[in-house]
mmCIF file of C-alpha atoms and ligand atoms in Angstrom:
data_model
loop_
_atom_site.group_PDB
_atom_site.id
_atom_site.type_symbol
_atom_site.label_atom_id
_atom_site.label_comp_id
_atom_site.label_asym_id
_atom_site.label_seq_id
_atom_site.Cartn_x
_atom_site.Cartn_y
_atom_site.Cartn_z
ATOM 1 C CA MET C 1 64.966 -85.618 -26.837
ATOM 2 C CA ASN C 2 62.646 -84.227 -25.596
ATOM 3 C CA LEU C 3 59.508 -86.461 -26.271
ATOM 4 C CA THR C 4 57.686 -87.055 -22.841
ATOM 5 C CA LEU C 5 54.967 -89.391 -23.922
ATOM 6 C CA GLY C 6 57.498 -92.498 -23.664
ATOM 7 C CA PRO C 7 58.226 -94.438 -20.707
ATOM 8 C CA THR C 8 60.794 -92.693 -18.387
ATOM 9 C CA ILE C 9 59.900 -94.695 -15.270
ATOM 10 C CA GLU C 10 60.120 -98.334 -15.178
ATOM 11 C CA LEU C 11 57.107 -99.973 -13.428
ATOM 12 C CA ASP C 12 57.325 -103.621 -13.442
ATOM 13 C CA ARG C 13 53.942 -104.134 -15.642
ATOM 14 C CA LEU C 14 53.803 -108.061 -14.307
ATOM 15 C CA SER C 15 53.391 -109.126 -17.763
ATOM 16 C CA GLU C 16 54.167 -113.033 -16.439
ATOM 17 C CA LYS C 17 51.570 -112.650 -13.285
ATOM 18 C CA ARG C 18 49.010 -111.106 -14.667
ATOM 19 C CA PRO C 19 47.028 -114.472 -15.426
ATOM 20 C CA ASP C 20 46.879 -115.256 -11.771
ATOM 21 C CA LYS C 21 43.378 -114.127 -10.901
ATOM 22 C CA GLU C 22 44.187 -114.034 -7.144
ATOM 23 C CA TYR C 23 47.439 -112.517 -6.816
ATOM 24 C CA MET C 24 45.499 -109.985 -9.444
ATOM 25 C CA ALA C 25 42.554 -109.422 -6.809
ATOM 26 C CA SER C 26 45.088 -109.122 -3.926
ATOM 27 C CA LEU C 27 46.782 -106.393 -5.623
ATOM 28 C CA VAL C 28 43.413 -104.424 -5.958
ATOM 29 C CA GLU C 29 42.892 -105.044 -2.605
ATOM 30 C CA ALA C 30 46.150 -104.329 -1.216
ATOM 31 C CA GLU C 31 46.051 -101.220 1.144
ATOM 32 C CA THR C 32 48.864 -99.434 -0.435
ATOM 33 C CA SER C 33 47.602 -99.451 -4.119
ATOM 34 C CA ARG C 34 46.817 -96.371 -5.554
ATOM 35 C CA PHE C 35 44.397 -95.864 -8.431
ATOM 36 C CA PHE C 36 44.091 -92.578 -10.621
ATOM 37 C CA VAL C 37 40.996 -92.136 -12.761
ATOM 38 C CA LEU C 38 40.651 -91.106 -16.312
ATOM 39 C CA ALA C 39 37.252 -89.612 -17.040
ATOM 40 C CA GLY C 40 36.237 -89.107 -20.432
ATOM 41 C CA ALA C 41 40.085 -90.050 -21.011
ATOM 42 C CA LYS C 42 41.254 -87.058 -18.675
ATOM 43 C CA PRO C 43 42.773 -87.721 -15.884
ATOM 44 C CA VAL C 44 41.931 -86.271 -12.692
ATOM 45 C CA VAL C 45 45.086 -84.204 -11.277
ATOM 46 C CA ASP C 46 45.917 -81.775 -8.496
ATOM 47 C CA SER C 47 47.606 -78.714 -9.781
ATOM 48 C CA ASN C 48 48.827 -75.450 -8.433
ATOM 49 C CA GLU C 49 46.730 -72.480 -8.674
ATOM 50 C CA ASP C 50 48.261 -71.226 -12.498
ATOM 51 C CA ARG C 51 48.302 -74.682 -13.721
ATOM 52 C CA THR C 52 52.383 -74.472 -14.021
ATOM 53 C CA GLU C 53 52.756 -77.474 -11.983
ATOM 54 C CA THR C 54 50.480 -80.452 -12.594
ATOM 55 C CA ARG C 55 50.542 -84.211 -11.056
ATOM 56 C CA ILE C 56 48.143 -86.954 -11.015
ATOM 57 C CA HIS C 57 46.151 -87.285 -8.370
ATOM 58 C CA TRP C 58 46.075 -90.596 -6.662
ATOM 59 C CA PHE C 59 43.234 -92.343 -5.044
ATOM 60 C CA THR C 60 42.937 -95.411 -2.346
ATOM 61 C CA GLY C 61 40.649 -98.225 -3.055
ATOM 62 C CA PRO C 62 38.189 -97.567 -0.884
ATOM 63 C CA GLU C 63 38.220 -93.968 -2.412
ATOM 64 C CA ILE C 64 37.490 -95.594 -5.797
ATOM 65 C CA SER C 65 34.758 -97.777 -4.230
ATOM 66 C CA GLU C 66 33.134 -95.000 -2.902
ATOM 67 C CA MET C 67 32.945 -93.138 -5.834
ATOM 68 C CA GLY C 68 30.592 -95.948 -7.365
ATOM 69 C CA LEU C 69 33.618 -96.822 -9.815
ATOM 70 C CA ALA C 70 34.258 -99.694 -10.790
ATOM 71 C CA ILE C 71 37.602 -101.071 -9.579
ATOM 72 C CA SER C 72 36.769 -104.244 -10.077
ATOM 73 C CA GLU C 73 38.239 -103.271 -13.777
ATOM 74 C CA ALA C 74 40.932 -101.155 -12.458
ATOM 75 C CA MET C 75 43.900 -101.563 -15.252
ATOM 76 C CA LEU C 76 47.256 -102.486 -13.929
ATOM 77 C CA LEU C 77 49.755 -99.961 -14.997
ATOM 78 C CA GLY C 78 52.580 -102.111 -13.200
ATOM 79 C CA LEU C 79 54.687 -101.950 -9.478
ATOM 80 C CA ASP C 80 56.662 -99.422 -8.563
ATOM 81 C CA PRO C 81 59.812 -101.035 -7.850
ATOM 82 C CA SER C 82 61.109 -98.736 -5.449
ATOM 83 C CA ASP C 83 58.510 -98.844 -2.872
ATOM 84 C CA GLY C 84 56.077 -102.224 -4.189
ATOM 85 C CA THR C 85 53.340 -100.332 -4.497
ATOM 86 C CA ALA C 86 51.059 -101.611 -7.284
ATOM 87 C CA ARG C 87 49.594 -98.123 -9.435
ATOM 88 C CA PHE C 88 45.930 -98.720 -11.447
ATOM 89 C CA ALA C 89 44.119 -96.632 -13.714
ATOM 90 C CA VAL C 90 40.194 -96.999 -13.279
ATOM 91 C CA ALA C 91 38.241 -95.095 -16.296
ATOM 92 C CA THR C 92 35.463 -93.361 -16.151
ATOM 93 C CA SER C 93 32.803 -91.550 -18.552
ATOM 94 C CA GLU C 94 32.842 -87.402 -18.490
ATOM 95 C CA HIS C 95 28.997 -87.839 -18.253
ATOM 96 C CA TYR C 96 29.419 -89.765 -14.996
ATOM 97 C CA ALA C 97 32.496 -87.656 -13.264
ATOM 98 C CA ARG C 98 30.265 -84.755 -13.951
ATOM 99 C CA GLY C 99 26.642 -85.987 -12.797
ATOM 100 C CA ALA C 100 27.541 -88.506 -9.900
ATOM 101 C CA PRO C 101 26.791 -87.145 -6.648
ATOM 102 C CA GLN C 102 29.226 -88.780 -4.873
ATOM 103 C CA ALA C 103 31.918 -88.553 -7.191
ATOM 104 C CA ARG C 104 31.639 -84.919 -9.246
ATOM 105 C CA ASP C 105 33.455 -83.092 -6.357
ATOM 106 C CA THR C 106 36.196 -85.156 -5.733
ATOM 107 C CA LEU C 107 36.959 -86.065 -10.031
ATOM 108 C CA LYS C 108 36.271 -82.157 -11.079
ATOM 109 C CA ASN C 109 39.663 -81.112 -11.621
ATOM 110 C CA ARG C 110 40.645 -82.725 -14.727
ATOM 111 C CA ALA C 111 43.337 -82.057 -17.681
ATOM 112 C CA GLU C 112 43.107 -82.709 -21.429
ATOM 113 C CA ILE C 113 46.414 -85.413 -21.791
ATOM 114 C CA SER C 114 47.485 -82.908 -25.381
ATOM 115 C CA THR C 115 47.054 -80.038 -23.226
ATOM 116 C CA LEU C 116 49.485 -81.452 -20.092
ATOM 117 C CA ALA C 117 51.502 -82.921 -22.967
ATOM 118 C CA ALA C 118 51.748 -79.382 -24.685
ATOM 119 C CA GLN C 119 52.372 -77.209 -21.520
ATOM 120 C CA GLY C 120 54.712 -79.867 -20.754
ATOM 121 C CA SER C 121 53.567 -78.961 -16.562
ATOM 122 C CA MET C 122 53.250 -82.368 -15.588
ATOM 123 C CA PRO C 123 56.415 -84.477 -14.695
ATOM 124 C CA ALA C 124 57.622 -86.753 -18.068
ATOM 125 C CA SER C 125 57.315 -89.937 -16.294
ATOM 126 C CA GLU C 126 53.630 -89.428 -14.822
ATOM 127 C CA LEU C 127 52.738 -88.143 -18.067
ATOM 128 C CA ALA C 128 53.836 -91.674 -19.609
ATOM 129 C CA LEU C 129 51.307 -93.329 -17.405
ATOM 130 C CA VAL C 130 48.770 -91.332 -18.528
ATOM 131 C CA GLY C 131 49.266 -92.125 -22.067
ATOM 132 C CA GLN C 132 49.513 -95.722 -21.235
ATOM 133 C CA ALA C 133 46.259 -95.774 -19.374
ATOM 134 C CA ALA C 134 44.212 -93.787 -22.025
ATOM 135 C CA ALA C 135 45.284 -95.972 -24.722
ATOM 136 C CA LEU C 136 44.064 -98.777 -22.492
ATOM 137 C CA ALA C 137 40.910 -97.002 -21.728
ATOM 138 C CA THR C 138 39.774 -96.406 -25.630
ATOM 139 C CA TRP C 139 40.963 -99.744 -26.732
ATOM 140 C CA HIS C 140 38.432 -101.231 -23.907
ATOM 141 C CA GLU C 141 35.188 -98.444 -24.836
ATOM 142 C CA ASN C 142 36.221 -99.553 -28.504
ATOM 143 C CA ASN C 143 35.792 -103.475 -27.746
ATOM 144 C CA ARG C 144 32.943 -103.789 -25.736
ATOM 145 C CA CYS C 145 31.444 -106.452 -28.347
ATOM 146 C CA CYS C 146 33.122 -109.952 -30.147
ATOM 147 C CA GLY C 147 34.554 -108.931 -33.041
ATOM 148 C CA ARG C 148 33.689 -112.329 -34.185
ATOM 149 C CA CYS C 149 30.265 -113.176 -33.464
ATOM 150 C CA GLY C 150 29.301 -110.089 -31.662
ATOM 151 C CA GLY C 151 29.021 -111.300 -27.705
ATOM 152 C CA SER C 152 29.853 -109.443 -24.587
ATOM 153 C CA MET C 153 33.574 -108.999 -23.889
ATOM 154 C CA THR C 154 34.679 -109.166 -20.279
ATOM 155 C CA PHE C 155 37.865 -107.868 -18.601
ATOM 156 C CA LYS C 156 40.617 -110.202 -17.729
ATOM 157 C CA GLN C 157 44.902 -109.941 -16.645
ATOM 158 C CA GLY C 158 44.312 -106.153 -14.938
ATOM 159 C CA GLY C 159 43.172 -105.194 -18.443
ATOM 160 C CA TRP C 160 45.674 -106.605 -20.559
ATOM 161 C CA LYS C 161 43.167 -108.861 -22.394
ATOM 162 C CA ARG C 162 39.668 -109.036 -22.926
ATOM 163 C CA LYS C 163 37.814 -112.588 -23.863
ATOM 164 C CA CYS C 164 34.005 -113.378 -25.354
ATOM 165 C CA TRP C 165 32.313 -114.835 -23.079
ATOM 166 C CA ALA C 166 30.396 -117.026 -25.919
ATOM 167 C CA CYS C 167 33.016 -118.044 -28.371
ATOM 168 C CA GLY C 168 35.753 -117.499 -26.085
ATOM 169 C CA TYR C 169 37.859 -114.802 -28.793
ATOM 170 C CA GLU C 170 40.730 -113.289 -26.939
ATOM 171 C CA THR C 171 41.807 -109.974 -28.008
ATOM 172 C CA PHE C 172 45.073 -107.718 -26.599
ATOM 173 C CA PRO C 173 45.908 -104.318 -26.431
ATOM 174 C CA ARG C 174 46.094 -103.237 -29.681
ATOM 175 C CA VAL C 175 48.646 -100.359 -31.130
ATOM 176 C CA ASP C 176 48.753 -98.722 -34.560
ATOM 177 C CA PRO C 177 51.789 -97.643 -36.113
ATOM 178 C CA ILE C 178 52.262 -94.284 -37.641
ATOM 179 C CA VAL C 179 55.383 -94.046 -39.674
ATOM 180 C CA ILE C 180 56.239 -89.965 -39.870
ATOM 181 C CA MET C 181 58.997 -88.882 -41.779
ATOM 182 C CA ALA C 182 60.883 -85.187 -42.740
ATOM 183 C CA VAL C 183 60.883 -85.737 -46.074
ATOM 184 C CA THR C 184 64.909 -83.888 -47.692
ATOM 185 C CA ASP C 185 66.148 -83.341 -50.595
ATOM 186 C CA GLY C 186 69.441 -82.620 -48.195
ATOM 187 C CA ASP C 187 68.597 -78.700 -48.299
ATOM 188 C CA ARG C 188 65.014 -78.593 -48.248
ATOM 189 C CA ILE C 189 62.174 -80.174 -46.176
ATOM 190 C CA VAL C 190 58.362 -81.464 -46.956
ATOM 191 C CA LEU C 191 56.440 -80.013 -45.024
ATOM 192 C CA ALA C 192 52.126 -79.715 -45.024
ATOM 193 C CA HIS C 193 49.215 -78.070 -44.376
ATOM 194 C CA GLU C 194 46.058 -80.619 -43.664
ATOM 195 C CA GLU C 195 42.507 -79.525 -43.469
ATOM 196 C CA ARG C 196 42.616 -80.798 -39.350
ATOM 197 C CA PHE C 197 45.462 -78.855 -38.478
ATOM 198 C CA PRO C 198 45.309 -75.293 -36.443
ATOM 199 C CA ASP C 199 45.925 -72.245 -38.574
ATOM 200 C CA LYS C 200 49.239 -71.932 -40.539
ATOM 201 C CA MET C 201 50.553 -74.907 -38.764
ATOM 202 C CA TYR C 202 52.327 -77.153 -40.870
ATOM 203 C CA SER C 203 53.683 -81.030 -39.997
ATOM 204 C CA THR C 204 55.758 -83.268 -41.529
ATOM 205 C CA LEU C 205 54.119 -86.114 -43.566
ATOM 206 C CA ALA C 206 52.484 -89.335 -41.764
ATOM 207 C CA GLY C 207 50.983 -92.191 -42.512
ATOM 208 C CA TYR C 208 49.543 -95.688 -40.891
ATOM 209 C CA LEU C 209 51.111 -98.617 -41.786
ATOM 210 C CA GLU C 210 49.255 -101.159 -43.723
ATOM 211 C CA PRO C 211 49.086 -104.962 -43.629
ATOM 212 C CA GLY C 212 52.496 -106.232 -45.522
ATOM 213 C CA ASP C 213 54.384 -102.545 -45.232
ATOM 214 C CA ASP C 214 57.772 -102.606 -43.248
ATOM 215 C CA VAL C 215 58.920 -99.068 -42.099
ATOM 216 C CA PRO C 216 60.874 -98.154 -45.398
ATOM 217 C CA HIS C 217 57.836 -99.206 -47.638
ATOM 218 C CA ALA C 218 55.098 -97.466 -45.929
ATOM 219 C CA VAL C 219 57.238 -94.097 -45.868
ATOM 220 C CA ARG C 220 58.142 -94.457 -49.520
ATOM 221 C CA ARG C 221 54.059 -95.682 -49.830
ATOM 222 C CA GLU C 222 52.659 -92.380 -48.233
ATOM 223 C CA THR C 223 55.086 -89.628 -49.629
ATOM 224 C CA LYS C 224 54.110 -91.142 -53.459
ATOM 225 C CA GLU C 225 50.868 -91.105 -52.485
ATOM 226 C CA GLU C 226 50.647 -87.494 -51.115
ATOM 227 C CA VAL C 227 53.185 -85.132 -53.335
ATOM 228 C CA GLY C 228 53.922 -87.523 -55.371
ATOM 229 C CA LEU C 229 57.474 -87.704 -54.380
ATOM 230 C CA GLU C 230 59.862 -90.646 -54.768
ATOM 231 C CA VAL C 231 61.716 -91.519 -51.397
ATOM 232 C CA GLY C 232 65.067 -93.318 -51.377
ATOM 233 C CA GLU C 233 66.488 -94.054 -48.269
ATOM 234 C CA VAL C 234 64.617 -94.138 -45.219
ATOM 235 C CA ARG C 235 66.487 -93.673 -41.978
ATOM 236 C CA LEU C 236 64.113 -94.945 -38.832
ATOM 237 C CA ILE C 237 65.108 -92.820 -35.899
ATOM 238 C CA GLY C 238 62.917 -92.816 -33.082
ATOM 239 C CA SER C 239 60.023 -93.802 -31.951
ATOM 240 C CA GLN C 240 57.325 -92.698 -29.459
ATOM 241 C CA PRO C 241 53.918 -93.832 -27.917
ATOM 242 C CA TRP C 242 51.352 -91.438 -28.558
ATOM 243 C CA PRO C 243 47.834 -92.451 -26.671
ATOM 244 C CA PHE C 244 45.295 -90.539 -29.143
ATOM 245 C CA PRO C 245 44.208 -92.782 -29.458
ATOM 246 C CA HIS C 246 46.609 -95.845 -29.150
ATOM 247 C CA SER C 247 49.418 -95.274 -31.242
ATOM 248 C CA LEU C 248 53.030 -95.469 -32.229
ATOM 249 C CA MET C 249 55.218 -92.712 -34.032
ATOM 250 C CA LEU C 250 58.095 -94.411 -36.285
ATOM 251 C CA GLY C 251 60.016 -91.211 -36.653
ATOM 252 C CA CYS C 252 62.190 -91.514 -39.830
ATOM 253 C CA ILE C 253 64.559 -88.907 -42.237
ATOM 254 C CA ALA C 254 63.622 -89.511 -46.028
ATOM 255 C CA ARG C 255 65.552 -88.342 -49.065
ATOM 256 C CA ALA C 256 64.359 -87.700 -52.116
ATOM 257 C CA GLU C 257 64.907 -86.421 -55.431
ATOM 258 C CA PRO C 258 64.062 -82.497 -55.590
ATOM 259 C CA THR C 259 60.872 -82.675 -57.857
ATOM 260 C CA GLU C 260 57.979 -80.132 -57.669
ATOM 261 C CA LEU C 261 55.176 -81.717 -55.340
ATOM 262 C CA VAL C 262 51.666 -83.086 -56.634
ATOM 263 C CA VAL C 263 49.598 -82.961 -53.658
ATOM 264 C CA ALA C 264 46.800 -86.092 -54.286
ATOM 265 C CA ALA C 265 45.446 -86.834 -50.952
ATOM 266 C CA ALA C 266 42.101 -84.809 -49.803
ATOM 267 C CA GLU C 267 43.336 -84.489 -46.754
ATOM 268 C CA ILE C 268 46.664 -82.003 -47.265
ATOM 269 C CA GLN C 269 45.720 -78.549 -48.369
ATOM 270 C CA ASP C 270 49.321 -77.035 -49.034
ATOM 271 C CA ALA C 271 52.615 -78.624 -48.862
ATOM 272 C CA GLN C 272 55.941 -77.530 -49.581
ATOM 273 C CA TRP C 273 59.324 -77.450 -49.986
ATOM 274 C CA PHE C 274 60.966 -75.515 -47.054
ATOM 275 C CA SER C 275 64.288 -74.166 -46.891
ATOM 276 C CA ARG C 276 66.308 -74.125 -43.537
ATOM 277 C CA GLU C 277 65.719 -70.740 -42.836
ATOM 278 C CA ASP C 278 61.998 -70.897 -43.270
ATOM 279 C CA ALA C 279 61.964 -74.661 -40.882
ATOM 280 C CA GLN C 280 63.889 -72.594 -38.203
ATOM 281 C CA ALA C 281 61.703 -70.245 -38.084
ATOM 282 C CA MET C 282 58.339 -71.584 -38.193
ATOM 283 C CA LEU C 283 60.157 -74.042 -35.322
ATOM 284 C CA GLU C 284 61.014 -70.552 -33.340
ATOM 285 C CA HIS C 285 57.468 -69.051 -33.817
ATOM 286 C CA ARG C 286 59.176 -66.043 -36.271
ATOM 287 C CA HIS C 287 58.427 -67.306 -39.691
ATOM 288 C CA PRO C 288 57.310 -64.286 -41.970
ATOM 289 C CA GLN C 289 53.890 -65.550 -42.896
ATOM 290 C CA GLU C 290 53.551 -66.525 -39.103
ATOM 291 C CA LEU C 291 53.430 -70.654 -40.176
ATOM 292 C CA TRP C 292 54.823 -72.378 -37.466
ATOM 293 C CA LEU C 293 54.886 -75.915 -36.499
ATOM 294 C CA PRO C 294 53.662 -78.804 -33.290
ATOM 295 C CA GLY C 295 55.933 -78.156 -30.345
ATOM 296 C CA ALA C 296 58.689 -79.730 -28.595
ATOM 297 C CA GLN C 297 57.190 -82.759 -27.410
ATOM 298 C CA SER C 298 55.873 -84.121 -30.617
ATOM 299 C CA MET C 299 57.581 -86.174 -33.161
ATOM 300 C CA ALA C 300 57.152 -83.590 -35.509
ATOM 301 C CA HIS C 301 59.279 -81.280 -34.197
ATOM 302 C CA HIS C 302 61.868 -83.305 -33.100
ATOM 303 C CA LEU C 303 62.722 -84.604 -37.358
ATOM 304 C CA VAL C 304 62.692 -81.011 -37.405
ATOM 305 C CA LYS C 305 65.391 -80.546 -35.963
ATOM 306 C CA VAL C 306 67.401 -83.502 -36.605
ATOM 307 C CA PHE C 307 67.372 -82.113 -40.456
ATOM 308 C CA LEU C 308 68.527 -78.830 -39.039
ATOM 309 C CA GLY C 309 70.884 -80.738 -37.276
ATOM 310 C CA GLY C 310 72.152 -81.463 -40.217
ATOM 311 C CA GLU C 311 72.283 -85.592 -39.155
ATOM 312 C CA ILE C 312 70.682 -86.756 -42.841
HETATM 313 ZN ZN1 ZN M 401 32.516 -114.161 -29.243
#
């Protein structure tokens, strides 16, 4: 399973130590600590000339401060167990990275996370850190004010909590679960083209979980709503963090009766039953109508492979 956005190196996330303010400050100040920068959710990277190899660019604490970035709001990614180095990410806006005289040269080599994931040019372990930081940074960006009283929320515990200065309301980084399902009748698979997709790209059905849903219920509900099919057995086969902006993909295989599709969801332009031969050709970019599927880093790709492998 080549899903590169999951955790592949285990940094110690230090969850039990985060409330200790002094300890957290000592980590930020430690000479050995390293920081990377996300500018408008794009990591600052080093790459070779043809951009086939990309690595995170790590800065020291003083370098972060010299660029005028808020080191006091550095988000703790964790402690590297191999050498005890604390790793952090610091978020800033793309506007700042482009315009601030003390930062613009140092921060100019930025990469789009989705491109890094699609090209596979960054080691999986680093891409997972970038995804973790991007999801956290978006959550901070979207939680400046208290949802209860409208007061200002302050940055706490290495970026793993925000707290309202006025009413004390606390909030924690959120993850939005999404079910993504290969719906099959045993021989064929349902694939759909949505309005927002690139031309001729098809993918498996997907939808957000709602309060009160469990995974099979969400799969049945979404499949019924989107293409009018009744789903029976649902099997969860894997999960993948997906930092766009902070989702968790829950990959399922779902068994449905081979009835006709009735597309009801506005976002779906077309949905069809596809044969194994068609799905294989789409995966390999050799479909006669040039239909294609998302790349190897995606859960949809993995699910179609599971369907083709007959593990249903
Ligand atoms: Zn409040």
